[in-house]
Amino acid sequence: MSDHTKAVVNLVYTANIISDKITDALKPFDVSTPQFNVLRILRGQKGKPANLSTIQERMIHKMSNTTRLVDKLIDKNFVKRHTCEQNRRKVEIFITNDGLNALIEMDKAVCEAEQQIIVELSKEELNTLNNLLDKLRV
Amino acid sequence: MSDHTKAVVNLVYTANIISDKITDALKPFDVSTPQFNVLRILRGQKGKPANLSTIQERMIHKMSNTTRLVDKLIDKNFVKRHTCEQNRRKVEIFITNDGLNALIEMDKAVCEAEQQIIVELSKEELNTLNNLLDKLRV
DNA sequence: TTACTATAATTGTATATACAAATGTTTATT
DNA sequence: AATAAACATTTGTATATACAATTATAGTAA
């Protein structure tokens, strides 16, 4: 196997293992990884609402169906949605207090899972890894 | 964002971009990435059949439903399946000549896509990346 | 032999995702 | 003002995936 094939396979394979661990960490909260990421994006808005298109741009997992993902979060009372009055095509999505509180707990669980994965790497190695990945995505 | 969170997000995000590019490269052949990987596993058997459980172990993407994935490959005439005579619980799956020939073309397309992704990294950087990823998965 | 356990694969069901088409709204053009 | 074009989201449909339950076969112990 050529070096670049090996790197690609290695990268995808490793990312998959990590994704699985994060999925496991989120299981007690009954949210999927994309749902968790949407909650983090909404928290990052610091009170400002986010449109669907904004959320979609920022998601790690590209997601053709953000509408239904948000529906699930509404069912759980983690977010609220209403149409934007200035531009009635848009919707405005907010994270609720319930959502914020749940997110704190999720963060703890996910952070713990991440640390367990990364524990083998030194601070310097982490930096190297980040730089190589950044370079890869030029 | 902490260094380890950044690395995890970076890794999963990058792997996702790569997966998308590989999916695109395979689109002309009408096979999904897991299907492509199964074909590669079967070619690696060098004529020997593989059982479903063997395939499942080796797959990059863990796949609860290998039966139906193989069904799709049979529909395309890329693999054959029959039950193992020594142990009738098992099935034996072979890659066909059609499958082998198609796989050669797929390899070309995927290899090209991979090289386009990896082009920014030197041989030494590729090695570093591979080592860091290996370390991560201890 | 019969019952029990383990193994290997398949099937059923719910949910997730990708892609395309449709809906409703705003902006631009004539 | 009427029509067309662009935008933002939603809905429909097919396929993929995860998880649990089921079927069929093989091995083991009473």
Coordinates of C-alpha atoms (C1' of nucleotides) in Angstrom, one line a residue:
Chain A
M1 CA 0.0 0.0 0.0
S2 CA 1.4 3.4 -0.9
D3 CA 2.2 5.9 1.8
H4 CA -0.6 8.2 0.8
T5 CA -3.2 5.4 0.6
K6 CA -2.0 4.3 4.0
A7 CA -2.4 7.8 5.4
V8 CA -5.9 8.2 4.0
V9 CA -7.1 4.9 5.3
N10 CA -5.4 5.5 8.6
L11 CA -7.0 8.9 8.9
V12 CA -10.5 7.7 8.0
Y13 CA -10.2 4.6 10.2
T14 CA -9.0 6.6 13.2
A15 CA -11.6 9.2 12.8
N16 CA -14.2 6.5 12.7
I17 CA -13.0 5.0 16.0
I18 CA -13.2 8.4 17.5
S19 CA -16.6 9.1 16.2
D20 CA -17.8 5.8 17.7
K21 CA -16.4 6.7 21.1
I22 CA -18.1 10.1 21.0
T23 CA -21.4 8.6 20.0
D24 CA -21.1 6.3 23.0
A25 CA -20.4 9.2 25.3
L26 CA -23.5 10.9 24.1
K27 CA -25.7 7.9 24.3
P28 CA -26.9 8.6 27.9
F29 CA -28.2 12.0 26.7
D30 CA -30.1 10.5 23.7
V31 CA -28.6 12.9 21.2
S32 CA -26.7 12.0 18.0
T33 CA -23.3 13.6 17.3
P34 CA -24.7 16.0 14.7
Q35 CA -27.4 17.0 17.2
F36 CA -24.7 17.7 19.8
N37 CA -22.7 19.8 17.3
V38 CA -25.8 21.9 16.4
L39 CA -26.3 22.6 20.1
R40 CA -22.6 23.7 20.4
I41 CA -23.1 26.0 17.4
L42 CA -26.2 27.5 18.9
R43 CA -24.4 28.1 22.2
G44 CA -21.6 29.8 20.3
Q45 CA -24.2 32.3 19.1
K46 CA -24.3 33.7 22.6
G47 CA -28.0 34.5 22.6
K48 CA -28.2 35.5 18.9
P49 CA -30.4 33.2 16.9
A50 CA -29.0 31.2 14.0
N51 CA -30.6 30.4 10.7
L52 CA -30.7 27.0 9.3
S53 CA -28.2 27.9 6.6
T54 CA -25.8 29.2 9.2
I55 CA -26.0 26.0 11.1
Q56 CA -25.6 23.9 8.0
E57 CA -22.4 25.8 7.0
R58 CA -20.8 25.2 10.4
M59 CA -21.6 21.6 10.8
I60 CA -18.8 19.1 10.8
H61 CA -21.0 16.5 9.2
K62 CA -22.6 18.0 6.1
M63 CA -26.2 17.5 6.6
S64 CA -28.8 17.9 3.9
N65 CA -31.6 17.7 6.3
T66 CA -31.1 20.2 9.1
T67 CA -34.8 20.9 9.3
R68 CA -35.5 17.4 10.7
L69 CA -32.5 17.4 12.9
V70 CA -33.7 20.6 14.5
D71 CA -37.2 19.0 14.8
K72 CA -35.6 16.3 17.0
L73 CA -34.0 19.0 19.2
I74 CA -37.3 20.8 19.6
D75 CA -39.0 17.6 20.6
K76 CA -36.4 17.4 23.4
N77 CA -37.0 21.0 24.4
F78 CA -33.3 21.8 23.7
V79 CA -34.0 24.5 21.1
K80 CA -36.8 26.8 20.0
R81 CA -37.6 27.9 16.5
H82 CA -39.6 30.8 15.0
T83 CA -39.7 32.5 11.7
C84 CA -37.6 35.7 11.3
E85 CA -39.9 38.7 11.1
Q86 CA -37.5 40.8 8.9
N87 CA -37.2 38.0 6.3
R88 CA -40.0 35.6 6.5
R89 CA -38.1 33.0 4.5
K90 CA -35.7 32.5 7.3
V91 CA -36.1 30.8 10.6
E92 CA -34.4 31.7 13.8
I93 CA -33.2 29.0 16.1
F94 CA -32.3 29.4 19.7
I95 CA -30.9 27.1 22.3
T96 CA -33.1 26.9 25.4
N97 CA -32.0 26.9 29.1
D98 CA -32.7 23.2 29.1
G99 CA -30.5 22.8 26.1
L100 CA -27.7 24.8 27.7
N101 CA -27.8 22.8 30.9
A102 CA -27.9 19.5 29.1
L103 CA -25.0 20.7 26.9
I104 CA -22.8 21.2 30.0
E105 CA -23.3 17.6 31.0
M106 CA -22.7 16.4 27.4
D107 CA -19.5 18.4 27.2
K108 CA -18.2 16.7 30.3
A109 CA -18.8 13.3 28.9
V110 CA -17.4 14.1 25.4
C111 CA -14.4 15.8 26.8
E112 CA -13.6 12.8 29.0
A113 CA -13.9 10.5 25.9
E114 CA -11.7 12.8 23.9
Q115 CA -9.0 12.9 26.6
Q116 CA -9.0 9.1 26.8
I117 CA -8.4 9.0 23.0
I118 CA -5.7 11.7 23.0
V119 CA -4.0 10.7 26.2
E120 CA -1.1 9.0 24.3
L121 CA 0.0 12.2 22.6
S122 CA 2.1 15.0 24.1
K123 CA 1.2 18.6 23.7
E124 CA 3.8 19.0 21.0
E125 CA 2.6 15.9 19.1
L126 CA -0.9 17.3 19.3
N127 CA 0.3 20.5 17.7
T128 CA 2.1 18.6 15.0
L129 CA -1.0 16.6 14.3
N130 CA -3.2 19.7 14.1
N131 CA -0.7 21.4 11.7
L132 CA -0.5 18.4 9.4
L133 CA -4.3 18.1 9.3
D134 CA -4.6 21.8 8.5
K135 CA -2.1 21.5 5.7
L136 CA -4.1 18.6 4.3
R137 CA -7.2 20.6 3.9
V138 CA -5.7 23.5 2.0
Chain B
M1 CA -11.2 25.1 22.6
S2 CA -8.6 22.8 24.2
D3 CA -5.8 21.3 22.1
H4 CA -7.2 17.8 22.4
T5 CA -10.7 18.9 21.4
K6 CA -9.3 20.8 18.5
A7 CA -7.3 17.7 17.4
V8 CA -10.4 15.5 17.6
V9 CA -12.6 17.9 15.8
N10 CA -9.9 18.5 13.2
L11 CA -9.4 14.8 12.7
V12 CA -13.0 13.9 12.3
Y13 CA -13.6 17.0 10.1
T14 CA -10.7 16.2 7.8
A15 CA -11.6 12.5 7.6
N16 CA -15.1 13.6 6.6
I17 CA -13.8 15.8 3.7
I18 CA -11.7 12.9 2.5
S19 CA -14.6 10.5 2.7
D20 CA -16.6 12.8 0.6
K21 CA -14.0 13.0 -2.0
I22 CA -13.6 9.3 -2.2
T23 CA -17.4 8.9 -2.4
D24 CA -17.3 11.3 -5.4
A25 CA -14.5 9.4 -7.0
L26 CA -16.6 6.2 -6.8
K27 CA -19.8 7.7 -8.0
P28 CA -19.2 6.8 -11.7
F29 CA -19.0 3.2 -10.6
D30 CA -22.2 3.2 -8.7
V31 CA -20.7 1.7 -5.5
S32 CA -20.6 3.1 -2.0
T33 CA -17.3 3.4 -0.1
P34 CA -18.2 0.4 2.2
Q35 CA -18.9 -1.6 -1.0
F36 CA -15.6 -0.6 -2.5
N37 CA -13.8 -1.7 0.7
V38 CA -15.5 -5.1 0.7
L39 CA -14.3 -5.6 -2.9
R40 CA -10.7 -4.8 -1.8
I41 CA -11.0 -7.2 1.1
L42 CA -12.2 -9.9 -1.3
R43 CA -9.4 -9.3 -3.7
G44 CA -6.9 -9.5 -0.8
Q45 CA -8.2 -13.1 -0.3
K46 CA -6.4 -14.1 -3.6
G47 CA -9.0 -16.6 -4.7
K48 CA -9.8 -17.9 -1.2
P49 CA -13.4 -17.2 -0.2
A50 CA -14.3 -14.9 2.7
N51 CA -17.0 -15.4 5.2
L52 CA -19.4 -12.6 6.2
S53 CA -17.8 -12.4 9.6
T54 CA -14.3 -12.1 8.2
I55 CA -15.4 -9.2 6.0
Q56 CA -17.1 -7.5 8.9
E57 CA -14.0 -7.7 11.0
R58 CA -11.9 -6.1 8.4
M59 CA -14.2 -3.3 7.3
I60 CA -13.1 0.2 8.0
H61 CA -16.7 1.3 8.6
K62 CA -18.3 -1.1 11.0
M63 CA -21.3 -2.4 9.3
S64 CA -24.1 -4.2 11.1
N65 CA -25.6 -5.3 7.8
T66 CA -23.0 -6.9 5.7
T67 CA -25.6 -9.3 4.2
R68 CA -27.4 -6.6 2.4
L69 CA -24.2 -4.9 1.4
V70 CA -23.1 -8.1 -0.3
D71 CA -26.6 -8.4 -1.9
K72 CA -25.9 -5.1 -3.6
L73 CA -22.6 -6.4 -4.9
I74 CA -24.2 -9.6 -6.2
D75 CA -26.8 -7.5 -8.0
K76 CA -23.9 -5.8 -9.8
N77 CA -22.2 -9.1 -10.6
F78 CA -19.1 -8.1 -8.7
V79 CA -19.3 -11.0 -6.2
K80 CA -20.7 -14.5 -5.8
R81 CA -22.0 -16.2 -2.7
H82 CA -22.7 -19.8 -1.8
T83 CA -23.0 -21.6 1.5
C84 CA -19.9 -23.4 2.9
E85 CA -20.3 -27.2 2.6
Q86 CA -18.0 -27.9 5.6
N87 CA -20.1 -25.6 7.9
R88 CA -23.4 -24.8 6.5
R89 CA -23.9 -21.9 8.8
K90 CA -21.2 -20.0 7.0
V91 CA -21.4 -18.4 3.5
E92 CA -18.4 -18.1 1.2
I93 CA -18.1 -14.9 -0.8
F94 CA -15.9 -14.6 -3.9
I95 CA -15.0 -11.6 -6.1
T96 CA -15.9 -12.3 -9.7
N97 CA -13.8 -11.3 -12.8
D98 CA -16.2 -8.5 -13.4
G99 CA -15.6 -7.3 -9.9
L100 CA -11.8 -7.6 -10.3
N101 CA -11.9 -5.6 -13.5
A102 CA -14.1 -2.9 -12.2
L103 CA -12.0 -2.7 -9.1
I104 CA -8.9 -1.9 -11.1
E105 CA -10.8 1.2 -12.5
M106 CA -12.1 2.2 -9.1
D107 CA -8.6 2.0 -7.7
K108 CA -7.3 4.4 -10.3
A109 CA -10.1 6.9 -9.5
V110 CA -9.7 6.6 -5.8
C111 CA -5.9 6.7 -5.9
E112 CA -6.1 9.9 -7.9
A113 CA -8.5 11.5 -5.4
E114 CA -6.2 10.4 -2.5
Q115 CA -3.2 12.0 -4.2
Q116 CA -5.0 15.2 -4.7
I117 CA -5.8 15.3 -1.0
I118 CA -2.3 14.3 0.2
V119 CA -0.4 16.4 -2.3
E120 CA 0.5 19.1 0.2
L121 CA 2.4 16.7 2.5
S122 CA 6.0 15.6 2.0
K123 CA 7.0 11.9 2.4
E124 CA 8.4 12.7 5.8
E125 CA 5.2 14.5 6.9
L126 CA 3.2 11.6 5.7
N127 CA 5.2 9.3 7.9
T128 CA 4.8 11.6 10.9
L129 CA 1.1 11.7 10.3
N130 CA 0.9 7.9 10.1
N131 CA 2.9 7.5 13.3
L132 CA 0.8 10.0 15.2
L133 CA -2.4 8.3 14.1
D134 CA -1.0 4.8 15.0
K135 CA -0.1 6.2 18.5
L136 CA -3.6 7.6 18.9
R137 CA -5.2 4.2 18.4
V138 CA -3.2 2.3 21.0
Chain C
dT1 C1' -31.0 -39.1 21.8
dT2 C1' -32.4 -34.8 23.9
dA3 C1' -31.6 -30.4 25.5
dC4 C1' -28.5 -26.6 25.9
dT5 C1' -25.2 -23.4 24.3
dA6 C1' -22.6 -21.1 20.8
dT7 C1' -22.0 -19.6 16.2
dA8 C1' -23.1 -17.5 11.6
dA9 C1' -26.0 -15.2 9.0
dT10 C1' -30.5 -13.1 7.9
dT11 C1' -34.5 -10.3 8.6
dG12 C1' -37.3 -6.6 10.8
dT13 C1' -37.8 -2.0 12.3
dA14 C1' -36.6 2.6 13.4
dT15 C1' -33.7 6.2 12.4
dA16 C1' -30.3 8.8 9.6
dT17 C1' -28.7 10.6 5.5
dA18 C1' -28.4 12.0 0.5
dC19 C1' -30.5 13.9 -3.2
dA20 C1' -34.2 16.0 -5.8
dA21 C1' -38.3 18.5 -6.0
dA22 C1' -41.6 21.6 -4.1
dT23 C1' -43.2 25.6 -1.2
dG24 C1' -43.2 30.2 0.2
dT25 C1' -40.9 34.6 0.3
dT26 C1' -38.1 38.4 -1.4
dT27 C1' -35.6 40.9 -4.9
dA28 C1' -34.8 42.4 -9.6
dT29 C1' -36.3 43.3 -14.3
dT30 C1' -39.3 44.8 -17.8
Chain D
dA1 C1' -47.8 46.0 -11.5
dA2 C1' -46.5 41.6 -13.5
dT3 C1' -43.1 38.3 -14.4
dA4 C1' -38.9 36.2 -13.6
dA5 C1' -35.0 35.0 -10.8
dA6 C1' -32.9 34.1 -6.4
dC7 C1' -33.2 32.6 -1.8
dA8 C1' -34.4 29.8 2.6
dT9 C1' -36.5 26.2 4.1
dT10 C1' -39.4 22.1 3.9
dT11 C1' -41.0 17.8 2.1
dG12 C1' -40.7 13.3 -0.5
dT13 C1' -38.3 9.3 -1.7
dA14 C1' -34.7 6.1 -1.8
dT15 C1' -30.9 4.2 0.4
dA16 C1' -27.8 3.4 4.4
dT17 C1' -27.0 2.3 9.0
dA18 C1' -27.7 0.8 13.8
dC19 C1' -29.7 -2.3 16.8
dA20 C1' -32.6 -6.2 18.2
dA21 C1' -34.8 -10.4 17.2
dT22 C1' -35.0 -14.5 14.5
dT23 C1' -33.5 -18.5 11.9
dA24 C1' -30.5 -22.2 10.9
dT25 C1' -26.6 -25.0 11.9
dA26 C1' -23.0 -27.0 14.8
dG27 C1' -20.9 -28.5 19.0
dT28 C1' -21.4 -30.2 23.9
dA29 C1' -23.1 -32.4 28.0
dA30 C1' -26.6 -35.1 30.6

